[in-house]
mmCIF file of N, CA, C and O in Angstrom:
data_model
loop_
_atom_site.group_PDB
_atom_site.id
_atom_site.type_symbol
_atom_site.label_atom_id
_atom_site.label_comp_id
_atom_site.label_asym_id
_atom_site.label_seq_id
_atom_site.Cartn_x
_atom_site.Cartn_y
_atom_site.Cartn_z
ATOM 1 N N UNK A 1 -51.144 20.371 -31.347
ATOM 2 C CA UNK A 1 -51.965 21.188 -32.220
ATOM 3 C C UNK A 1 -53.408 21.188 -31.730
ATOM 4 O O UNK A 1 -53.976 20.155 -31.377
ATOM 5 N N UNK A 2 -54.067 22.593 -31.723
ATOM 6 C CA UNK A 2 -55.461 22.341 -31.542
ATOM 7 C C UNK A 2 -56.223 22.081 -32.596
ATOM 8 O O UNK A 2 -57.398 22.266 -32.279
ATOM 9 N N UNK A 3 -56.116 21.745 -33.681
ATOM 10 C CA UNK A 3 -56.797 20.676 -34.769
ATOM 11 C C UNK A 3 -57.072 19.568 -34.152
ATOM 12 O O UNK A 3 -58.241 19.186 -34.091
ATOM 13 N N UNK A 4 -55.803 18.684 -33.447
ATOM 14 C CA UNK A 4 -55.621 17.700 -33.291
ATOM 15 C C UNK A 4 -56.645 17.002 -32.312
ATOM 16 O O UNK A 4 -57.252 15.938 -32.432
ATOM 17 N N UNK A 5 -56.640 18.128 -31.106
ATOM 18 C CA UNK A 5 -57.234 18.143 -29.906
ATOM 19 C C UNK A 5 -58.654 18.417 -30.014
ATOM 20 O O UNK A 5 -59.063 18.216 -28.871
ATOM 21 N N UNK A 6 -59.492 18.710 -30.625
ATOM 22 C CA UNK A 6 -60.772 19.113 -31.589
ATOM 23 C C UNK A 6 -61.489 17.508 -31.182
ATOM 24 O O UNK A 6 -61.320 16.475 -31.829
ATOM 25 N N UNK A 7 -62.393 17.685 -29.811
ATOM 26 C CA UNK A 7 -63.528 16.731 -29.513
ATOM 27 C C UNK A 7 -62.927 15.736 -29.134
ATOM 28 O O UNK A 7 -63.689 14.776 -29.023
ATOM 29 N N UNK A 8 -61.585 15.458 -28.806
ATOM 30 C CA UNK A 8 -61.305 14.393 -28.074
ATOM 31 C C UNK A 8 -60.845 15.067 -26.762
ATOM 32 O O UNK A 8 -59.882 14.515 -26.229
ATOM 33 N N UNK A 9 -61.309 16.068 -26.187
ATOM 34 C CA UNK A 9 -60.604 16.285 -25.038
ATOM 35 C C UNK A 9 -60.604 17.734 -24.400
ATOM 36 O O UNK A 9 -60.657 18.604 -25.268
ATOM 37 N N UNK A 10 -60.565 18.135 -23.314
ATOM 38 C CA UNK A 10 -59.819 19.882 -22.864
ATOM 39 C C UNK A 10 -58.844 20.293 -22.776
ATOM 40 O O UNK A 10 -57.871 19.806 -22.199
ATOM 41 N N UNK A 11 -58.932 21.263 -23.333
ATOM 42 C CA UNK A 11 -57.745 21.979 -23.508
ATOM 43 C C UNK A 11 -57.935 23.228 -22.708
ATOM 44 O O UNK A 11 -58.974 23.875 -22.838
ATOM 45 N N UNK A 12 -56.837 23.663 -21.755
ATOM 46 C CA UNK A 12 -57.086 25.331 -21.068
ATOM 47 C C UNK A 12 -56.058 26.138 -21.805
ATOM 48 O O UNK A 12 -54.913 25.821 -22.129
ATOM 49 N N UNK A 13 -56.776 27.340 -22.013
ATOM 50 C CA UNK A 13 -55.857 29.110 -22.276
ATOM 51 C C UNK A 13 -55.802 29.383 -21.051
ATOM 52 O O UNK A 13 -56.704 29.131 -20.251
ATOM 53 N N UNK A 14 -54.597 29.997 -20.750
ATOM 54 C CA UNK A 14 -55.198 31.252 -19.736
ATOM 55 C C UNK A 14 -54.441 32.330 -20.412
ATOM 56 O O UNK A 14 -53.541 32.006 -21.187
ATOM 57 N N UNK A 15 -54.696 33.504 -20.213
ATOM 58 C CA UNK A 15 -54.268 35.435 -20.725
ATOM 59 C C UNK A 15 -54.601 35.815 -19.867
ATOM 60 O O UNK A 15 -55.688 35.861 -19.292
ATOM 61 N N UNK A 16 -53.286 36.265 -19.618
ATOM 62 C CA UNK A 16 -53.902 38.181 -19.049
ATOM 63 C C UNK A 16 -54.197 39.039 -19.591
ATOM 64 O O UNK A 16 -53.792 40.107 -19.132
ATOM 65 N N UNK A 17 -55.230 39.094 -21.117
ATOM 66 C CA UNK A 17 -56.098 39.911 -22.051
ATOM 67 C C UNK A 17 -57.415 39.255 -21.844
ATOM 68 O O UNK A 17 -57.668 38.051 -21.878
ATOM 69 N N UNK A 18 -58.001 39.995 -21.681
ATOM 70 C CA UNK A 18 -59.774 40.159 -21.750
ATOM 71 C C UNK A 18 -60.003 39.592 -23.247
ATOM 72 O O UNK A 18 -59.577 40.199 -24.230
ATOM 73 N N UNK A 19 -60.701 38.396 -23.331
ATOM 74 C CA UNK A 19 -60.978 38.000 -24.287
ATOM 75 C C UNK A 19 -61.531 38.899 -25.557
ATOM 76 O O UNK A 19 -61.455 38.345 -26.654
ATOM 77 N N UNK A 20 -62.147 40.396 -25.512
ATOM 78 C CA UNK A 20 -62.207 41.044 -26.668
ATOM 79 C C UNK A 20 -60.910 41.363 -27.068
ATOM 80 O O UNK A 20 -60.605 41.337 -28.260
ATOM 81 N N UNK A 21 -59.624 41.847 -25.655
ATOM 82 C CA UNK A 21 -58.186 42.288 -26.457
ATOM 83 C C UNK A 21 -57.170 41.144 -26.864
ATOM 84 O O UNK A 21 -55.957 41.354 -26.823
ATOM 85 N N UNK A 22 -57.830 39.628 -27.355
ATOM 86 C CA UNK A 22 -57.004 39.064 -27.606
ATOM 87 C C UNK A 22 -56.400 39.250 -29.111
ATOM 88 O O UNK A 22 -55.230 38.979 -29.381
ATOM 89 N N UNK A 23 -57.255 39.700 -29.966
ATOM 90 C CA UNK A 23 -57.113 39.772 -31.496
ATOM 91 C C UNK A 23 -56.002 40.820 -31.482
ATOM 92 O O UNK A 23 -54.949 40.725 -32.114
ATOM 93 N N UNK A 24 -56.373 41.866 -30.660
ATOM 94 C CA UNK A 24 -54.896 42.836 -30.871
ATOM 95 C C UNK A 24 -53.142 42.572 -30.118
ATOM 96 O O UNK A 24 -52.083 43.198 -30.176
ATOM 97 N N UNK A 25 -53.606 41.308 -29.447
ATOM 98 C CA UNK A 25 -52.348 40.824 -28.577
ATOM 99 C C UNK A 25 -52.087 40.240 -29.640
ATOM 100 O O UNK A 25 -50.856 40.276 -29.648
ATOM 101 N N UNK A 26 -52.533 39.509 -30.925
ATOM 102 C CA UNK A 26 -52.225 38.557 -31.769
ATOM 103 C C UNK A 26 -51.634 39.985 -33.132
ATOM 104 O O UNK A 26 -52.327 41.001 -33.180
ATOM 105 N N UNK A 27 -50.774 39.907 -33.796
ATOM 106 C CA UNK A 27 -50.266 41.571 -34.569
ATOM 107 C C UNK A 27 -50.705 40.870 -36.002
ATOM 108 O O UNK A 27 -50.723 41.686 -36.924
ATOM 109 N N UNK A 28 -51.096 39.387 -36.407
ATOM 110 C CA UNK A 28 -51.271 39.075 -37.639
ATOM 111 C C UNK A 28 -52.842 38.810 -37.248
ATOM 112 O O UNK A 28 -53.104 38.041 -36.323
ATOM 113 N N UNK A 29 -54.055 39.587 -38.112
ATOM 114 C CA UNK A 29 -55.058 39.755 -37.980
ATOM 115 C C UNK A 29 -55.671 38.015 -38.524
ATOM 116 O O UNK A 29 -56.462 37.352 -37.854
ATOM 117 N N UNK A 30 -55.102 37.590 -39.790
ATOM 118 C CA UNK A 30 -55.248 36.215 -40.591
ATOM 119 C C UNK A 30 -54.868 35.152 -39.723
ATOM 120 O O UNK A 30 -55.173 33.965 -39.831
ATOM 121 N N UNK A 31 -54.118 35.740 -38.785
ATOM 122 C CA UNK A 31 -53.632 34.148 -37.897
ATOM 123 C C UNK A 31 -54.256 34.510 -36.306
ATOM 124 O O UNK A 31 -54.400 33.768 -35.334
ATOM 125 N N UNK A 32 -54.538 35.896 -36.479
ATOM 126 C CA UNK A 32 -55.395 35.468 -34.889
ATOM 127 C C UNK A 32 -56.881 34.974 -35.264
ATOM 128 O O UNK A 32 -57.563 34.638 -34.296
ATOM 129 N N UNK A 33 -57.250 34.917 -36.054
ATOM 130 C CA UNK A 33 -59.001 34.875 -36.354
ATOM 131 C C UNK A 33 -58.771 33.308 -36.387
ATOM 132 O O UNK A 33 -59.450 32.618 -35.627
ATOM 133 N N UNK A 34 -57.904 32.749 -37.179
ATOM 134 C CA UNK A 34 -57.580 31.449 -37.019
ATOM 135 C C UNK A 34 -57.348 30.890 -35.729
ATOM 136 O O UNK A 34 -58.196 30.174 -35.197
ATOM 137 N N UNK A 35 -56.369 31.137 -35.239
ATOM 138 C CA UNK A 35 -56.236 31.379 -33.826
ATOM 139 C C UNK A 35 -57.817 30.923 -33.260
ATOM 140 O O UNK A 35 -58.354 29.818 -33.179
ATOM 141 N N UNK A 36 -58.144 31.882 -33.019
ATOM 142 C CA UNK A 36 -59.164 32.730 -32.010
ATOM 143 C C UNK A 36 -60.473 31.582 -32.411
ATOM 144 O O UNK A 36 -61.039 31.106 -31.427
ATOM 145 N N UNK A 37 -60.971 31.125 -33.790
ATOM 146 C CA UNK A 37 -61.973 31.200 -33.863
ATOM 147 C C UNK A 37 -62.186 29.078 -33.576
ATOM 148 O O UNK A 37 -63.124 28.305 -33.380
ATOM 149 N N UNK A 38 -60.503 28.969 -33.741
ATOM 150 C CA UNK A 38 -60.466 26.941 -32.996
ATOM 151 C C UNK A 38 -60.445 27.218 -31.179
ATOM 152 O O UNK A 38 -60.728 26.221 -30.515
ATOM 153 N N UNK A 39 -60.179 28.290 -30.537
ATOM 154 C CA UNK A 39 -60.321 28.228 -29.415
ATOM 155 C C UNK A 39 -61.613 28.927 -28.807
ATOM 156 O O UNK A 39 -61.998 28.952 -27.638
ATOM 157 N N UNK A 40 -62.133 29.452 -29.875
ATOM 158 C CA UNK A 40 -63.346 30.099 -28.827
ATOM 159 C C UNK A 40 -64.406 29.311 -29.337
ATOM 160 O O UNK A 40 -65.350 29.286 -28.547
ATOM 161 N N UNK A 41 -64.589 28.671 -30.353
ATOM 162 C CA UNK A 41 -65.784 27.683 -31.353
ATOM 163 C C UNK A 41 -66.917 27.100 -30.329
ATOM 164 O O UNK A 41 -68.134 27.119 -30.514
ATOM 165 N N UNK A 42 -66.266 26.620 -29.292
ATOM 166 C CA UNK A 42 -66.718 25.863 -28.558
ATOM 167 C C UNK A 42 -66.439 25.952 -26.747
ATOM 168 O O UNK A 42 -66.435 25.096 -25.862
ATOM 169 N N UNK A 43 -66.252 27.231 -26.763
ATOM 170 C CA UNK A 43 -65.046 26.994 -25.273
ATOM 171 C C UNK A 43 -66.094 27.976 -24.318
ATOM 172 O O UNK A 43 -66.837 28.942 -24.494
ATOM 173 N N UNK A 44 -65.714 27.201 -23.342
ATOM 174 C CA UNK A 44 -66.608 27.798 -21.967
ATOM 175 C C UNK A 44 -65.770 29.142 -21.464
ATOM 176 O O UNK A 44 -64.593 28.781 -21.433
ATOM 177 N N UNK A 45 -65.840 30.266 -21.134
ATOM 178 C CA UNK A 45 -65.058 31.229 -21.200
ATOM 179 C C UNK A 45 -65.243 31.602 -19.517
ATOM 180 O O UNK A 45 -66.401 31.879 -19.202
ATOM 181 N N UNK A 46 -64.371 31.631 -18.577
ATOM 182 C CA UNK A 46 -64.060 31.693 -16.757
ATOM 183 C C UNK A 46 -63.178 33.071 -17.312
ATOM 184 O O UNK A 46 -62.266 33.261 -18.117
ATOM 185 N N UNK A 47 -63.888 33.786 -16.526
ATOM 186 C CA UNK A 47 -63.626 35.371 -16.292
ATOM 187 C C UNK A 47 -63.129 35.550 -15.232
ATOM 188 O O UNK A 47 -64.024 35.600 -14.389
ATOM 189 N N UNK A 48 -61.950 35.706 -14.708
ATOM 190 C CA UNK A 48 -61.704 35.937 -12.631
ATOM 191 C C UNK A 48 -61.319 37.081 -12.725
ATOM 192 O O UNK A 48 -60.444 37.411 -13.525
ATOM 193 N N UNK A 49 -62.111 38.171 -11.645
ATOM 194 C CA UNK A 49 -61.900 39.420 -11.191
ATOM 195 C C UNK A 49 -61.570 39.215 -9.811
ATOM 196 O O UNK A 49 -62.034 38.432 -8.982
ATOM 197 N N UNK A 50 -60.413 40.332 -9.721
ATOM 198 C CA UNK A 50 -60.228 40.351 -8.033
ATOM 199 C C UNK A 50 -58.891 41.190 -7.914
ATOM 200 O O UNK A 50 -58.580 42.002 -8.786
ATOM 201 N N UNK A 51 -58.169 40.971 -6.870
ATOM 202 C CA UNK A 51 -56.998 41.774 -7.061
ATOM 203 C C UNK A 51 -55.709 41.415 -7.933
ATOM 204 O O UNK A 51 -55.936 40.428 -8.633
ATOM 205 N N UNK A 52 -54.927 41.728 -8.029
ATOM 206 C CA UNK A 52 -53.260 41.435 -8.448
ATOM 207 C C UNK A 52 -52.906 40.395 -7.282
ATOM 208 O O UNK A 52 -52.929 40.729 -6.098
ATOM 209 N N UNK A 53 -52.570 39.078 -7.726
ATOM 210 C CA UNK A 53 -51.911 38.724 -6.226
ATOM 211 C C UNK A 53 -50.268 38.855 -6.384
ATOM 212 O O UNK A 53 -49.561 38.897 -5.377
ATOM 213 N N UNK A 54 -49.821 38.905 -7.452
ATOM 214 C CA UNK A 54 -48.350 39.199 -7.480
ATOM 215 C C UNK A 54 -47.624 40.260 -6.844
ATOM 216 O O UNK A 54 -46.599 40.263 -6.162
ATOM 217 N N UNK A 55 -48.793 41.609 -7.426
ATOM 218 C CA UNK A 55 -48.615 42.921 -6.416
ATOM 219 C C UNK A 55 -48.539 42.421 -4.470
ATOM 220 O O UNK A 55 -47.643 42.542 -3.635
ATOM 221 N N UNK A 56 -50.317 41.706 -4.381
ATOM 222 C CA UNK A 56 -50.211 41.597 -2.597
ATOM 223 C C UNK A 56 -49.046 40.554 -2.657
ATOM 224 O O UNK A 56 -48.196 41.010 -1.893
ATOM 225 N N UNK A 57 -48.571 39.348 -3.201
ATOM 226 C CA UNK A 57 -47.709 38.309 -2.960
ATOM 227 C C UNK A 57 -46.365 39.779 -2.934
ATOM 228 O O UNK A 57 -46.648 40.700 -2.168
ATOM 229 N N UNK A 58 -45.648 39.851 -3.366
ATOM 230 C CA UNK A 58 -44.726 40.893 -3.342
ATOM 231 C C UNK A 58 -44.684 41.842 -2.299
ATOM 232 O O UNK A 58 -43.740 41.933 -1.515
ATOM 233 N N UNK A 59 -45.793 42.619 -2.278
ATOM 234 C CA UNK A 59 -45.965 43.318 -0.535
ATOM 235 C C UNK A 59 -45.661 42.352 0.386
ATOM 236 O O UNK A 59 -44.574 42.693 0.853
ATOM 237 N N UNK A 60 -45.896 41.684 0.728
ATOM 238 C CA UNK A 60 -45.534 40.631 2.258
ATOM 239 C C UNK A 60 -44.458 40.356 1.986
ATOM 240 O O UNK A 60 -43.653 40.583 2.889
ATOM 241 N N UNK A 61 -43.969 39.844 0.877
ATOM 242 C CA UNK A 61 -42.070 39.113 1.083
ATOM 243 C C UNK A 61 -41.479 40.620 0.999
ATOM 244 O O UNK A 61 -40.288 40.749 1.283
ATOM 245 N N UNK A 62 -42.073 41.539 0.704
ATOM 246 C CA UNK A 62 -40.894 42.786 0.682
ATOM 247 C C UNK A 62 -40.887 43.609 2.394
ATOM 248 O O UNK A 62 -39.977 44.312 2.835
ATOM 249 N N UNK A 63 -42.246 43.228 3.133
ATOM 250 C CA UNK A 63 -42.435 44.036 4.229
ATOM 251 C C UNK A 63 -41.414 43.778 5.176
ATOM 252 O O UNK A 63 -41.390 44.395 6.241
#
């Protein structure tokens, strides 16, 4: 539980949603804000832009 985990420690997310489209990946508005608001309270937020590597990983084993 992240209650539990609350100042004793790190915890990582990762998504493939842009932290504004996480509330709509979540379909219960009352449980993503809950959600949303024990993981973002305090959380350092790492943004990585760049390509697909699954797409380039996939091109080479298919070539």
């Amino acid at each position: 539980m992240l209650a539990a985990r609350e100042g004793r420690g790190s915890t990582v997310v990762t998504s493939q949603f842009d932290p504004e489209d996480w509330y709509r990946s979540l379909h219960d508005a009352l449980i993503a804000e809950s959600i949303l608001n024990r993981i973002v309270s305090n959380a350092e937020l790492v943004q990585l832009d760049g390509p697909n590597m699954r797409r380039h990983t996939h091109a080479e084993t298919t070539s």
